[in-house]
N, C-alpha and C. Protein backbone atom coordinates (compact mmCIF):
# COMPACT_ATOMS: atom_id res chain seq x y z
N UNK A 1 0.84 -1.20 0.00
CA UNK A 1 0.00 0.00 0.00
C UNK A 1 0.88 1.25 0.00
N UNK A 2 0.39 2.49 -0.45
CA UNK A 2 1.36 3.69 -0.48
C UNK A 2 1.25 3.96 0.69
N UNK A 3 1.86 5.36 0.93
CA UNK A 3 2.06 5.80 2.11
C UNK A 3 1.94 7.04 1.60
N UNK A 4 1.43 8.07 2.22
CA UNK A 4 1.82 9.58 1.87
C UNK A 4 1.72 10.34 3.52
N UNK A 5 2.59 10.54 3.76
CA UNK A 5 2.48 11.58 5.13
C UNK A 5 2.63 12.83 4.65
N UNK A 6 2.03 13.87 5.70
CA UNK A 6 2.33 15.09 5.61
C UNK A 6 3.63 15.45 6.51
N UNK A 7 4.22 16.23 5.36
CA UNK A 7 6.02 16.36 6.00
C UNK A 7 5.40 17.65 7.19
N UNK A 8 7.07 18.32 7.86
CA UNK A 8 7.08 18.64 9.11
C UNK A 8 7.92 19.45 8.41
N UNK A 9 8.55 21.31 8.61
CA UNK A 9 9.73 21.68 7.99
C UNK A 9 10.74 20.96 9.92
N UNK A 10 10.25 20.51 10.80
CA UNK A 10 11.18 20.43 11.48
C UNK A 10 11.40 18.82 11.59
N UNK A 11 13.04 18.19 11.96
CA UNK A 11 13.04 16.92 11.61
C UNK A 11 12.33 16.14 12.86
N UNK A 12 12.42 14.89 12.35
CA UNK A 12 12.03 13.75 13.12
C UNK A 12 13.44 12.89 13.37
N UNK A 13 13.41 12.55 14.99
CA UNK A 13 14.13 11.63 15.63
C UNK A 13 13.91 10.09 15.55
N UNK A 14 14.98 9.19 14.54
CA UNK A 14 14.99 7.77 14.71
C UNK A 14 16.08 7.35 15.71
N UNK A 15 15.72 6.12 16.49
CA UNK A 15 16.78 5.34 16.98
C UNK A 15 16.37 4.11 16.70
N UNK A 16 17.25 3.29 16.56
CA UNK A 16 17.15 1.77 16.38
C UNK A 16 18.24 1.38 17.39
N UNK A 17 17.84 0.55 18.01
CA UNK A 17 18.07 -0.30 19.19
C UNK A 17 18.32 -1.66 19.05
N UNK A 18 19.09 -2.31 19.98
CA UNK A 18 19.60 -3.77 20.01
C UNK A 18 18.39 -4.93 19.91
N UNK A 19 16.71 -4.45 19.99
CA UNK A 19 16.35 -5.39 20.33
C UNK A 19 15.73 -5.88 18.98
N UNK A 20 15.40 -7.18 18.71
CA UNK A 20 15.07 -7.78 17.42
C UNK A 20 13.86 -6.78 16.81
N UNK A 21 14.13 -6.66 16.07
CA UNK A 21 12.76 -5.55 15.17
C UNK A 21 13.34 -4.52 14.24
N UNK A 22 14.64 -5.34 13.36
CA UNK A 22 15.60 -3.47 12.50
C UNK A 22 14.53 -3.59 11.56
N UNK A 23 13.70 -4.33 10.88
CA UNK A 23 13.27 -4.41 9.72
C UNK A 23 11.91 -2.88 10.47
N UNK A 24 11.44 -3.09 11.47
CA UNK A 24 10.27 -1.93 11.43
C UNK A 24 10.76 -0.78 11.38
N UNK A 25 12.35 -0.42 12.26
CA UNK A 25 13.27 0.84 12.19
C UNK A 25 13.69 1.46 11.07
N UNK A 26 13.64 0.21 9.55
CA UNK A 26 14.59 0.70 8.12
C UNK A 26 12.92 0.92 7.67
N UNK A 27 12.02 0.28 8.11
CA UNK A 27 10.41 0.66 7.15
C UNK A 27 10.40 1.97 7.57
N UNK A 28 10.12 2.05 8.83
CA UNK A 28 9.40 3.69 9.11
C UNK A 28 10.50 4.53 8.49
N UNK A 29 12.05 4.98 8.68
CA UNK A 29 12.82 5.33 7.93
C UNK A 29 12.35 6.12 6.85
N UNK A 30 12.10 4.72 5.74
CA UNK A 30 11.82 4.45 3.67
C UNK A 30 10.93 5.63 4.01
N UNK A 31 9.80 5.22 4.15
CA UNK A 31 8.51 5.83 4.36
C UNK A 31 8.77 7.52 4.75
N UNK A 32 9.16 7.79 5.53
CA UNK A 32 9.01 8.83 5.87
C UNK A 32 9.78 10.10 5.33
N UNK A 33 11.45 9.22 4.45
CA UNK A 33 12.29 10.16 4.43
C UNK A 33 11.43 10.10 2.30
N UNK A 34 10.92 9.07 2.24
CA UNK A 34 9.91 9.57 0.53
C UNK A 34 8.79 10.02 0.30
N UNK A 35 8.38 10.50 1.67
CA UNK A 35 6.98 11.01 2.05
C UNK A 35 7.74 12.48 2.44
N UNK A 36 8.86 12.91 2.23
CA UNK A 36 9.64 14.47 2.31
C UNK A 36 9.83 14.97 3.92
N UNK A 37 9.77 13.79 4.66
CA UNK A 37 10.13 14.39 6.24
C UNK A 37 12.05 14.24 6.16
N UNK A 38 12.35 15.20 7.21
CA UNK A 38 13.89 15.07 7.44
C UNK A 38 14.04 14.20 8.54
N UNK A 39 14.89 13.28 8.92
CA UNK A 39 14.76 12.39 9.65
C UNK A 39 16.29 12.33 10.47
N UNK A 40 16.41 12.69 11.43
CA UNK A 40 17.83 12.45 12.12
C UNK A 40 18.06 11.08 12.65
N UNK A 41 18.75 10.27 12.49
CA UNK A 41 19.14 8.61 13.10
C UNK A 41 20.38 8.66 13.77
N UNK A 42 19.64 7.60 14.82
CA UNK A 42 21.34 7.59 15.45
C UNK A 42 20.98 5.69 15.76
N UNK A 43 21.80 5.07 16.37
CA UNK A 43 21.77 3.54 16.53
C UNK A 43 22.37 2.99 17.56
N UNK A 44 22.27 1.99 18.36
CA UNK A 44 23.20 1.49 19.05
C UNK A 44 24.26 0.94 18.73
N UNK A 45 25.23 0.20 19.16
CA UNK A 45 26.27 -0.80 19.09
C UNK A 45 25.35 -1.91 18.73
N UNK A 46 24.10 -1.97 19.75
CA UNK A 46 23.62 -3.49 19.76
C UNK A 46 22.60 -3.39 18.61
N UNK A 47 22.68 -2.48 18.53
CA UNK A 47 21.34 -2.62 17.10
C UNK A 47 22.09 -3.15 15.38
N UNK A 48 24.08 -2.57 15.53
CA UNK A 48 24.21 -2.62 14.47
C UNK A 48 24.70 -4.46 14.27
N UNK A 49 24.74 -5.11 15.45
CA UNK A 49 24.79 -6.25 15.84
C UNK A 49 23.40 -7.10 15.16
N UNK A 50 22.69 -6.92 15.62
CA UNK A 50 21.28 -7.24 15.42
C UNK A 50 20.88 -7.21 13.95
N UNK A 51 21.42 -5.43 13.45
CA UNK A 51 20.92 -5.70 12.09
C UNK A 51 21.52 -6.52 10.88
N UNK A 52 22.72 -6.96 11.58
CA UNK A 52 23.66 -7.96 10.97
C UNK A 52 23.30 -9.08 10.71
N UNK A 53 22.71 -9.25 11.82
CA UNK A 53 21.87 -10.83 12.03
C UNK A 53 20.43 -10.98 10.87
N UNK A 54 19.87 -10.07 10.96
CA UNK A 54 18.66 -9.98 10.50
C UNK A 54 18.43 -9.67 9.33
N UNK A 55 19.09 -8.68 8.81
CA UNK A 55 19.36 -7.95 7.21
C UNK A 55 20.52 -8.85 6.78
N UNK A 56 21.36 -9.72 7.28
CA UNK A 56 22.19 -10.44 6.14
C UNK A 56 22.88 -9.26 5.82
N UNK A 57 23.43 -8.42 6.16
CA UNK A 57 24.26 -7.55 5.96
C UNK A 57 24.99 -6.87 7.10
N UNK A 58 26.27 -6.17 6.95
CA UNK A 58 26.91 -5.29 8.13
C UNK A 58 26.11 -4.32 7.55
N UNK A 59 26.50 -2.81 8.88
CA UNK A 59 26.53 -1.52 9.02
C UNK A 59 27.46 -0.52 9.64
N UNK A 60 28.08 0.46 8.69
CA UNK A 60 29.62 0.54 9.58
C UNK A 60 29.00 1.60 10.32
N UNK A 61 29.07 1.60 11.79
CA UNK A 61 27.97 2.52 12.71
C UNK A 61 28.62 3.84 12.77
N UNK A 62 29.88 3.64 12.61
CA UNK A 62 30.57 5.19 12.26
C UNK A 62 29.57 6.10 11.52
N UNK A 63 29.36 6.11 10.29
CA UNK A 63 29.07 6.84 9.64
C UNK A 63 27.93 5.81 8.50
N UNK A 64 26.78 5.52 9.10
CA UNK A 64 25.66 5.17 8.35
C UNK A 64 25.19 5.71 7.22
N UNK A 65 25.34 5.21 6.22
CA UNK A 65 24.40 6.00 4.76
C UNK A 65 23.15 5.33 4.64
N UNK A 66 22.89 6.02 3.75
CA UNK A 66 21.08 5.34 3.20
C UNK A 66 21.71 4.08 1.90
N UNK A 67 22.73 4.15 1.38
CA UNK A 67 22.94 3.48 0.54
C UNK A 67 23.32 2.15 1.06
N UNK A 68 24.01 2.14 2.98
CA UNK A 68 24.18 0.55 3.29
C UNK A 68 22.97 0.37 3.67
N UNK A 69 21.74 1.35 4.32
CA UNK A 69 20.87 0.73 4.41
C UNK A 69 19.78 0.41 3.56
N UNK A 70 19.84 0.88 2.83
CA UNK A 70 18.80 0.31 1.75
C UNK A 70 19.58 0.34 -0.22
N UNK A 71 20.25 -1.01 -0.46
CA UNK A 71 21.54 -1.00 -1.10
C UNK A 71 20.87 -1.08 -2.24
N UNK A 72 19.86 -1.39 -2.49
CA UNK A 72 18.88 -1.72 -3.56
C UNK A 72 17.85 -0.86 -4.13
N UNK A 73 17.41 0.61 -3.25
CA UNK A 73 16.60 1.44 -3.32
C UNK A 73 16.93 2.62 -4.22
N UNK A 74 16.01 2.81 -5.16
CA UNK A 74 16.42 3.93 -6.31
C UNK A 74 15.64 4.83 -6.23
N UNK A 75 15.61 5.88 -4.86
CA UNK A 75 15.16 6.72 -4.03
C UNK A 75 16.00 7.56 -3.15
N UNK A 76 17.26 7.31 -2.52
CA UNK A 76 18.20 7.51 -1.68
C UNK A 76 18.86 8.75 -2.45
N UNK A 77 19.01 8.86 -3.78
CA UNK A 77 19.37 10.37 -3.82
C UNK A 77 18.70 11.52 -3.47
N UNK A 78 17.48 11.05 -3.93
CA UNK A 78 16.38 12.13 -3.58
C UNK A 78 16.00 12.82 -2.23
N UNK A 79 16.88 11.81 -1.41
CA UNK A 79 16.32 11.89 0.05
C UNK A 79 17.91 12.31 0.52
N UNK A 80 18.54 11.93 0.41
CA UNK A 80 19.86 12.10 0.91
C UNK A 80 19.73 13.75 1.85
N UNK A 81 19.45 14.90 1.10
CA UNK A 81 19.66 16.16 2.09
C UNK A 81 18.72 16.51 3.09
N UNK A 82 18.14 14.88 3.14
CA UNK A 82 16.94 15.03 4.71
C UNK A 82 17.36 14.17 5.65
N UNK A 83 18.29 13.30 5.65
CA UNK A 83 18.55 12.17 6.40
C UNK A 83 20.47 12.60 7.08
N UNK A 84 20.37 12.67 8.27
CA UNK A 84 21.32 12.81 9.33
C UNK A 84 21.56 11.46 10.01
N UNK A 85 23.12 11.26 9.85
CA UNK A 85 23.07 9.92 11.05
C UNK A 85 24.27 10.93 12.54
N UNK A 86 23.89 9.97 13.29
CA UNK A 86 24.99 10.71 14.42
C UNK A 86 25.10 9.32 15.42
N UNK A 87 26.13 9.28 15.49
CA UNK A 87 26.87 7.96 16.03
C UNK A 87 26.66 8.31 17.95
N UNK A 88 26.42 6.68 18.44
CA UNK A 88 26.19 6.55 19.66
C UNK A 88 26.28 7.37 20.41
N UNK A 89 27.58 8.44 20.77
CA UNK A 89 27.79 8.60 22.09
C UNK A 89 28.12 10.23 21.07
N UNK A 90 27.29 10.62 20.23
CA UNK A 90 27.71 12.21 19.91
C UNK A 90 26.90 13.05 20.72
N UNK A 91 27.46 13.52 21.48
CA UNK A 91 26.24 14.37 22.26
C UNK A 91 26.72 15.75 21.95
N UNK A 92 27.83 16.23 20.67
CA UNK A 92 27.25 17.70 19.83
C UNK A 92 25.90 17.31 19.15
N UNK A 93 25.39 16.37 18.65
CA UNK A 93 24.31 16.22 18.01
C UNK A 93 23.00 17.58 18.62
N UNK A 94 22.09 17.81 17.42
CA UNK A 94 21.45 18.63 17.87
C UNK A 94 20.15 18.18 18.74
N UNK A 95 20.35 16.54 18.69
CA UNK A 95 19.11 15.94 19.29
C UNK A 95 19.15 15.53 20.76
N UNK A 96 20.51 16.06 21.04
CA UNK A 96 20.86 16.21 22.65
C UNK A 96 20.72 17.08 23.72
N UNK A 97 19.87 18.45 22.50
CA UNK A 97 19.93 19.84 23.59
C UNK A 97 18.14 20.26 23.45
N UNK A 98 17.67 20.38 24.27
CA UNK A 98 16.37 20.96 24.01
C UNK A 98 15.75 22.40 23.09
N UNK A 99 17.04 22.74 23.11
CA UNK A 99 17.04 24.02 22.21
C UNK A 99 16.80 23.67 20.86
N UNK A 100 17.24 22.40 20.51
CA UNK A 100 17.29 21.94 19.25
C UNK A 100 15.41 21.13 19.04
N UNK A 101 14.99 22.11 17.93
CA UNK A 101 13.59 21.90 18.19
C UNK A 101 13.61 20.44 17.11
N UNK A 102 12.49 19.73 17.63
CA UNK A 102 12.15 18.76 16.62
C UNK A 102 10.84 18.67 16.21
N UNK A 103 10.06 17.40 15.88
CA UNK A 103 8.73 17.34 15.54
C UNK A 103 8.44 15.82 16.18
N UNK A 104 9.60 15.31 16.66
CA UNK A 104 8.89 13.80 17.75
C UNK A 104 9.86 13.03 17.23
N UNK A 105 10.44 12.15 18.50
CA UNK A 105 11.12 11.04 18.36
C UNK A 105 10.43 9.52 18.51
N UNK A 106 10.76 8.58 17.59
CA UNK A 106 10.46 7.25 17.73
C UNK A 106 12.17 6.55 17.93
N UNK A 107 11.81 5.41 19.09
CA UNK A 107 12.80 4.78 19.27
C UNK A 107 12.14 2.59 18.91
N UNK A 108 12.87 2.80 17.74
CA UNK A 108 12.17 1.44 16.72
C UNK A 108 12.94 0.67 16.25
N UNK A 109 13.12 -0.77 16.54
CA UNK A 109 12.87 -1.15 17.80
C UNK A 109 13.20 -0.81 19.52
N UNK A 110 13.09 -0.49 19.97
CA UNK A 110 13.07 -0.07 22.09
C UNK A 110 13.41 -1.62 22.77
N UNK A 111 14.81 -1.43 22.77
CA UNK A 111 15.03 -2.38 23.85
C UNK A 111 14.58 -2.31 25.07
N UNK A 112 14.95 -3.51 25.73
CA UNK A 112 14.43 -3.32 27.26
C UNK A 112 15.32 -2.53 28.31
N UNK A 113 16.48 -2.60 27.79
CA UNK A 113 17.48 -2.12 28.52
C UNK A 113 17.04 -0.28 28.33
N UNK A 114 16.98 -0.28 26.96
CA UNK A 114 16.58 1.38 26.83
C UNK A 114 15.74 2.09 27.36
N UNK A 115 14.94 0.76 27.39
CA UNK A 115 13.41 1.46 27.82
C UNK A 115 13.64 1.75 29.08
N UNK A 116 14.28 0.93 30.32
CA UNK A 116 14.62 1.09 31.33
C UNK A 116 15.17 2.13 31.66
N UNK A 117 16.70 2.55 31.16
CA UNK A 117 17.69 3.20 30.75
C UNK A 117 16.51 4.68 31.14
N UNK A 118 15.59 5.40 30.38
CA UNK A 118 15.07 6.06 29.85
C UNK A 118 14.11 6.21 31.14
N UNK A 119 13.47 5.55 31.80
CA UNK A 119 12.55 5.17 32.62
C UNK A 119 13.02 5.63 33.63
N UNK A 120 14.26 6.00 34.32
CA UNK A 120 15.27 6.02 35.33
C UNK A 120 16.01 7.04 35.10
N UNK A 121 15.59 8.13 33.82
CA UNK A 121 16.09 9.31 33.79
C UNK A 121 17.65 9.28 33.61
N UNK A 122 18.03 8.00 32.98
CA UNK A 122 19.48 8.21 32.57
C UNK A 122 20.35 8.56 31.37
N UNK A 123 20.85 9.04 31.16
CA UNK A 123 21.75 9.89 29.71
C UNK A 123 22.39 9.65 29.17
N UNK A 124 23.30 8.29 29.39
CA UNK A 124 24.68 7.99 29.16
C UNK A 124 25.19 7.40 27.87
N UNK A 125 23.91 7.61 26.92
CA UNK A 125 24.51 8.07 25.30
C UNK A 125 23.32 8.82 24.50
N UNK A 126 23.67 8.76 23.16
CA UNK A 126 22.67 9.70 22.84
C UNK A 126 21.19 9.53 22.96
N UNK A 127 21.08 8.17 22.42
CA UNK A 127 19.34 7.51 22.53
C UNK A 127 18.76 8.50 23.90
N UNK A 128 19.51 7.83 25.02
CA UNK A 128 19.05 8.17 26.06
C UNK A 128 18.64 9.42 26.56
N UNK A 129 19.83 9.95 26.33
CA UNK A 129 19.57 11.76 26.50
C UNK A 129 18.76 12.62 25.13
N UNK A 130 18.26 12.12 24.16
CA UNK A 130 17.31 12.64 22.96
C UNK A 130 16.28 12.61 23.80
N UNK A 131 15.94 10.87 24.46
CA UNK A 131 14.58 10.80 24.74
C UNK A 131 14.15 11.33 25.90
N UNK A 132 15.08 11.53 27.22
CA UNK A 132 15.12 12.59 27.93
C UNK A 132 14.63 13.92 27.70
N UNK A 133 15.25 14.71 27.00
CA UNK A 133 15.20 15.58 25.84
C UNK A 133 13.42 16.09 25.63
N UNK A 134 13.27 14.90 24.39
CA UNK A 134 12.21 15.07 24.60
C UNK A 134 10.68 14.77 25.73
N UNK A 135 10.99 14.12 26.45
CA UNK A 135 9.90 14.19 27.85
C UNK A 135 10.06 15.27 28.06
N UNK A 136 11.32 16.15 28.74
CA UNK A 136 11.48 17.11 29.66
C UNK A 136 10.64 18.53 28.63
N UNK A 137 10.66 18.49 27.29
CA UNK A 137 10.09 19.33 26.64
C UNK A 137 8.56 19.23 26.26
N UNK A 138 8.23 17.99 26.61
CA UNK A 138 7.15 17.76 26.43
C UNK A 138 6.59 17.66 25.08
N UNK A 139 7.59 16.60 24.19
CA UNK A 139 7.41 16.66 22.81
C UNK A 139 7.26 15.23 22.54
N UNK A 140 6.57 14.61 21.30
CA UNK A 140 6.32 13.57 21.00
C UNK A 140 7.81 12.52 21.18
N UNK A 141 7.40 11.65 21.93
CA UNK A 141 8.01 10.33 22.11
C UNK A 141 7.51 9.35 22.05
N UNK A 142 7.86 8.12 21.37
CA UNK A 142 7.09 6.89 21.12
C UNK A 142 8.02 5.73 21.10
N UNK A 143 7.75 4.93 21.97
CA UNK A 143 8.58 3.62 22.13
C UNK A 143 8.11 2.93 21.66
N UNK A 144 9.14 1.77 21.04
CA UNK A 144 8.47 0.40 20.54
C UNK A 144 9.23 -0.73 20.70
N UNK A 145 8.59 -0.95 21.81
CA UNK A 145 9.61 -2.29 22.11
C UNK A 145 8.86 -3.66 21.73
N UNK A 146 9.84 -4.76 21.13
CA UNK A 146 9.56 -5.96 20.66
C UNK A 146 10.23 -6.75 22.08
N UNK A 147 9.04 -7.20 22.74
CA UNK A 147 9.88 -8.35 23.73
C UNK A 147 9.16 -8.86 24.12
N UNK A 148 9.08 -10.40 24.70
CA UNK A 148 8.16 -11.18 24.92
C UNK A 148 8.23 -12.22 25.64
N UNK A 149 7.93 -12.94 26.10
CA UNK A 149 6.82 -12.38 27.45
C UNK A 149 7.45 -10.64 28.37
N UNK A 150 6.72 -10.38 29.02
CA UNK A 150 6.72 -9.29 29.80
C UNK A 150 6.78 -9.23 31.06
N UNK A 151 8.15 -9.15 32.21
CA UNK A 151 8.06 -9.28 33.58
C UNK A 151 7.38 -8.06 34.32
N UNK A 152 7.60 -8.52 35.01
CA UNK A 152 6.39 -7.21 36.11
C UNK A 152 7.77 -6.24 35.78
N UNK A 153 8.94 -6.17 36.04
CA UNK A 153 10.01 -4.84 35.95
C UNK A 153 9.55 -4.07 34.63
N UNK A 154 9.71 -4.79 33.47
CA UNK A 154 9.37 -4.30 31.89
C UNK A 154 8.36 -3.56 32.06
N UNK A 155 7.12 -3.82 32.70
CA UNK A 155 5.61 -3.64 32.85
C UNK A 155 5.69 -2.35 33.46
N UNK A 156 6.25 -2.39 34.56
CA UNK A 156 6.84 -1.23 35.40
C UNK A 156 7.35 0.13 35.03
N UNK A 157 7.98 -0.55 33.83
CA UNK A 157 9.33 0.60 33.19
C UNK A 157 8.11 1.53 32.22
N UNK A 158 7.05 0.64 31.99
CA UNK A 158 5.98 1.10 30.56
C UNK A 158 5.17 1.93 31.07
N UNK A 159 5.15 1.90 32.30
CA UNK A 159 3.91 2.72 33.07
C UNK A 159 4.58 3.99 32.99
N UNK A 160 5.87 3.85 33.72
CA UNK A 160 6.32 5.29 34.51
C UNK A 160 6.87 5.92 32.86
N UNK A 161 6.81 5.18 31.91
CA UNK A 161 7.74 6.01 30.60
C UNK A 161 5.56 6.47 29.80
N UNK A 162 4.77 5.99 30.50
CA UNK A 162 3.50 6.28 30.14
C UNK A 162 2.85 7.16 31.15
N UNK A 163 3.50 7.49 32.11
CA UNK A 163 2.87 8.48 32.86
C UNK A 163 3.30 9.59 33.02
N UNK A 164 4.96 10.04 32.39
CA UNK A 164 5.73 10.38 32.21
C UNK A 164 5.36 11.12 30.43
N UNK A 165 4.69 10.60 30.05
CA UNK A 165 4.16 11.36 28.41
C UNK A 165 4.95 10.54 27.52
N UNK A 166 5.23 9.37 27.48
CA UNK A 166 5.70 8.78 26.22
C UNK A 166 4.45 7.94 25.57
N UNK A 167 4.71 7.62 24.62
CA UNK A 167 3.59 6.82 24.34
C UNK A 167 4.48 5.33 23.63
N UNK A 168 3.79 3.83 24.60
CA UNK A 168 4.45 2.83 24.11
C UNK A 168 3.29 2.09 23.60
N UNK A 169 4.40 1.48 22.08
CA UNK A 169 3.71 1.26 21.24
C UNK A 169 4.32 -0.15 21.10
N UNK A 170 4.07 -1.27 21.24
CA UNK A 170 4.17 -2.24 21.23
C UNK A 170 4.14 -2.53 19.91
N UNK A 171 5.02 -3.52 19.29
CA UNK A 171 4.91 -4.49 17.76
C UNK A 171 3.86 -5.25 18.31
N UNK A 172 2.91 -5.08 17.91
CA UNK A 172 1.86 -5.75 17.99
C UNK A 172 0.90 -5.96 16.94
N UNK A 173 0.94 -6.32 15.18
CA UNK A 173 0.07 -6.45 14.36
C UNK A 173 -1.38 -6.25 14.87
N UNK A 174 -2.06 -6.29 13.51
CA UNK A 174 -3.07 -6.74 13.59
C UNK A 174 -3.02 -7.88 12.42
N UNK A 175 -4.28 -8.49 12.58
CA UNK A 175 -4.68 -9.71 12.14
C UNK A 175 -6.13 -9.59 10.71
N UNK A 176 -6.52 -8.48 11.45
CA UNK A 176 -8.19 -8.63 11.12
C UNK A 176 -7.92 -8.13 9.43
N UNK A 177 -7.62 -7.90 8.88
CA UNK A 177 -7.55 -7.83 7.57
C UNK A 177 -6.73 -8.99 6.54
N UNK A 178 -6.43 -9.78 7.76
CA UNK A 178 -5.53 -11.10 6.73
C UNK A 178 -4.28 -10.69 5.77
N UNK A 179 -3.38 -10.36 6.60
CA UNK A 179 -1.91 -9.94 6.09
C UNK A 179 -1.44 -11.00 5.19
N UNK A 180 -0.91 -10.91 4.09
CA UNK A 180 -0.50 -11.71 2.69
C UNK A 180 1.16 -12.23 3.50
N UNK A 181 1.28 -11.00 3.89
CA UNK A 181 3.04 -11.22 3.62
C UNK A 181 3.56 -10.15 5.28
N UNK A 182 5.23 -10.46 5.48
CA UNK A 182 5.38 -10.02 6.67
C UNK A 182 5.69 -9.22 5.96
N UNK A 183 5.84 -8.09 4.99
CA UNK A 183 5.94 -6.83 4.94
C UNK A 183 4.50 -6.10 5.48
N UNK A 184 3.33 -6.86 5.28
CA UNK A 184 2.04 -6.09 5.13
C UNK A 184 1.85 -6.18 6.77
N UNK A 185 2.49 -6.97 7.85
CA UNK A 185 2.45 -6.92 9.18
C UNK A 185 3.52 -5.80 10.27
N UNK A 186 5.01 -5.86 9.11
CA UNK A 186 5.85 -4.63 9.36
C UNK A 186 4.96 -3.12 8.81
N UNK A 187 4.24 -3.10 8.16
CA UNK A 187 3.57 -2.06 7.44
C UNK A 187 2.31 -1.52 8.83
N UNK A 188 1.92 -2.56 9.39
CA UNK A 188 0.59 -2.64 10.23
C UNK A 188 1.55 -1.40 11.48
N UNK A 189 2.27 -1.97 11.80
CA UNK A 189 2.97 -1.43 13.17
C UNK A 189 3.34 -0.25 12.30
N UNK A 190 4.20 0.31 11.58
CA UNK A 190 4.55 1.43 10.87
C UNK A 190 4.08 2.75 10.74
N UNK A 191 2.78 2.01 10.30
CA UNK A 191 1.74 2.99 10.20
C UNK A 191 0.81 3.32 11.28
N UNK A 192 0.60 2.57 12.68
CA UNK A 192 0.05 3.10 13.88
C UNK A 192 1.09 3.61 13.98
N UNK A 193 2.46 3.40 14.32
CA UNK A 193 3.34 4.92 14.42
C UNK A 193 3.64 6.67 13.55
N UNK A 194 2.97 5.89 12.10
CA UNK A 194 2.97 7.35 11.53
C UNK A 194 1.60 8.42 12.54
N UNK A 195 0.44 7.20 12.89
CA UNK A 195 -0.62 7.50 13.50
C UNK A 195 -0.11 8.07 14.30
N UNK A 196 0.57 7.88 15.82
CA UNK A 196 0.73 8.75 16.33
C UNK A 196 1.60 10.08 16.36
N UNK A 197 2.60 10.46 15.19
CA UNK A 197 3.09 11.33 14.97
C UNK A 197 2.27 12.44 14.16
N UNK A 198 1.26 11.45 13.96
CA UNK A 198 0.32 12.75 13.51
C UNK A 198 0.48 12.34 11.77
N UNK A 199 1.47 11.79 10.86
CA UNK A 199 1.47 11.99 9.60
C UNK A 199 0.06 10.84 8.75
N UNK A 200 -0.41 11.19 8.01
CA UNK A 200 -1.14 10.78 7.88
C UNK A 200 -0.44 9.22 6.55
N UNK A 201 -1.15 8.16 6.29
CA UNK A 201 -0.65 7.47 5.78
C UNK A 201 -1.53 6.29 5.12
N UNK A 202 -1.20 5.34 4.13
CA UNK A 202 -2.22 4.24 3.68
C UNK A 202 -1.63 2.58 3.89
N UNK A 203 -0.62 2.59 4.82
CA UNK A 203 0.51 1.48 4.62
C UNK A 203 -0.15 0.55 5.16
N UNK A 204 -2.17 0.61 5.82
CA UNK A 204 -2.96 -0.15 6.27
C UNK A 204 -3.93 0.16 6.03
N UNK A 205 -5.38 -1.21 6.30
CA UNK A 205 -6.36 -1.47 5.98
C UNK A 205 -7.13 -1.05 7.19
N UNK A 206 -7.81 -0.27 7.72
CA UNK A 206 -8.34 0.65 8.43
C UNK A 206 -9.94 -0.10 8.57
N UNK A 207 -10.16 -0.75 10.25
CA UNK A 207 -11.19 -1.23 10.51
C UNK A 207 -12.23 -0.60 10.49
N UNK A 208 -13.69 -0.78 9.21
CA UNK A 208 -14.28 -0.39 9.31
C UNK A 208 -14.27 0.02 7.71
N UNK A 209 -13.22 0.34 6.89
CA UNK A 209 -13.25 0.78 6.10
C UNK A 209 -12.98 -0.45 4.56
């Protein structure tokens, strides 16, 4: 299905995280940076681990392009002067100071460790201190953590990062329209996150409709 969001002139915050889920972190990405939003990324250590595993490919985390991440896509020029990467622990980044305005961070996939990390008001790389960042400003934040089963601590961490103004968004498909293929289930989650950033989008089959 297409996608069309309405762009932002201010950017949007990605992180991708160690925990299994890079394929929903490189979708929302596609989507957003060909739908004309500017998109700043930054990544973990453990995410570029992960996406190794999962994409059948490295990522040199130094200095991320759109061309290792999507090596096949004949779109990446077009987008190139909207897309920022900034490596783990840059805290000149502009997504470290509150002064530096944005339009909402998603952290896709949200480890548990992060989520925690985050939950506990701690800073000690960039993920952490963006999403800081944004609570303390009171600007869109959205977690998405893939993990399963759920201990009472995890459960814990979701409340206080939900009472606190984040909004967690669980990988959680839906079903009710009979998904063909796991792109059309990566697409399902994608697009409740364009939902809550506000961009509008078609990357799903809308109950009722």
């Amino acid at each position: 299905m297409s996608s069309h969001p309405a762009s932002t002139d201010l950017p949007y915050v990605l992180a991708i995280t160690g925990a299994s889920g890079s394929r929903y972190g490189l979708r929302l990405l596609e989507v957003m940076l060909q739908s004309g939003c500017t998109v700043h990324l930054t990544m973990s250590p453990a995410a570029g681990e992960v996406f190794k595993t999962e994409m059948n490919r490295p990522v040199d985390l130094n200095q991320v392009t759109l061309a290792e991440l999507f090596p096949e896509a004949d779109w990446i020029e077009k987008s190139a002067a909207r897309f920022q990467y900034y490596r783990h622990f840059d805290f000149s980044a502009g997504m470290a100071s509150g002064s530096f305005r944005t339009a909402g961070m998603v952290i896709v996939p949200c480890s548990m460790g992060t989520l925690s990390s985050i939950a506990h008001g701690l800073s000690g790389n960039l993920i952490q201190r963006a999403a800081d960042v944004h609570l303390k400003e009171r600007r869109k934040l959205i977690v998405v953590p893939r993990e399963t089963p759920l201990g009472t601590i995890q459960l814990r961490n979701m409340t206080t990062l939900s009472e606190a103004g984040a909004v967690v968004l669980p990988a959680m498909p839906g079903f009710y329209r009979q998904p063909e293929s796991i792109e059309d289930l990566i697409d399902f989650v994608v697009g409740r996150i364009l939902d809550q950033l506000g961009l509008s989008n078609e990357l799903m089959q809308r109950w009722g409709t």
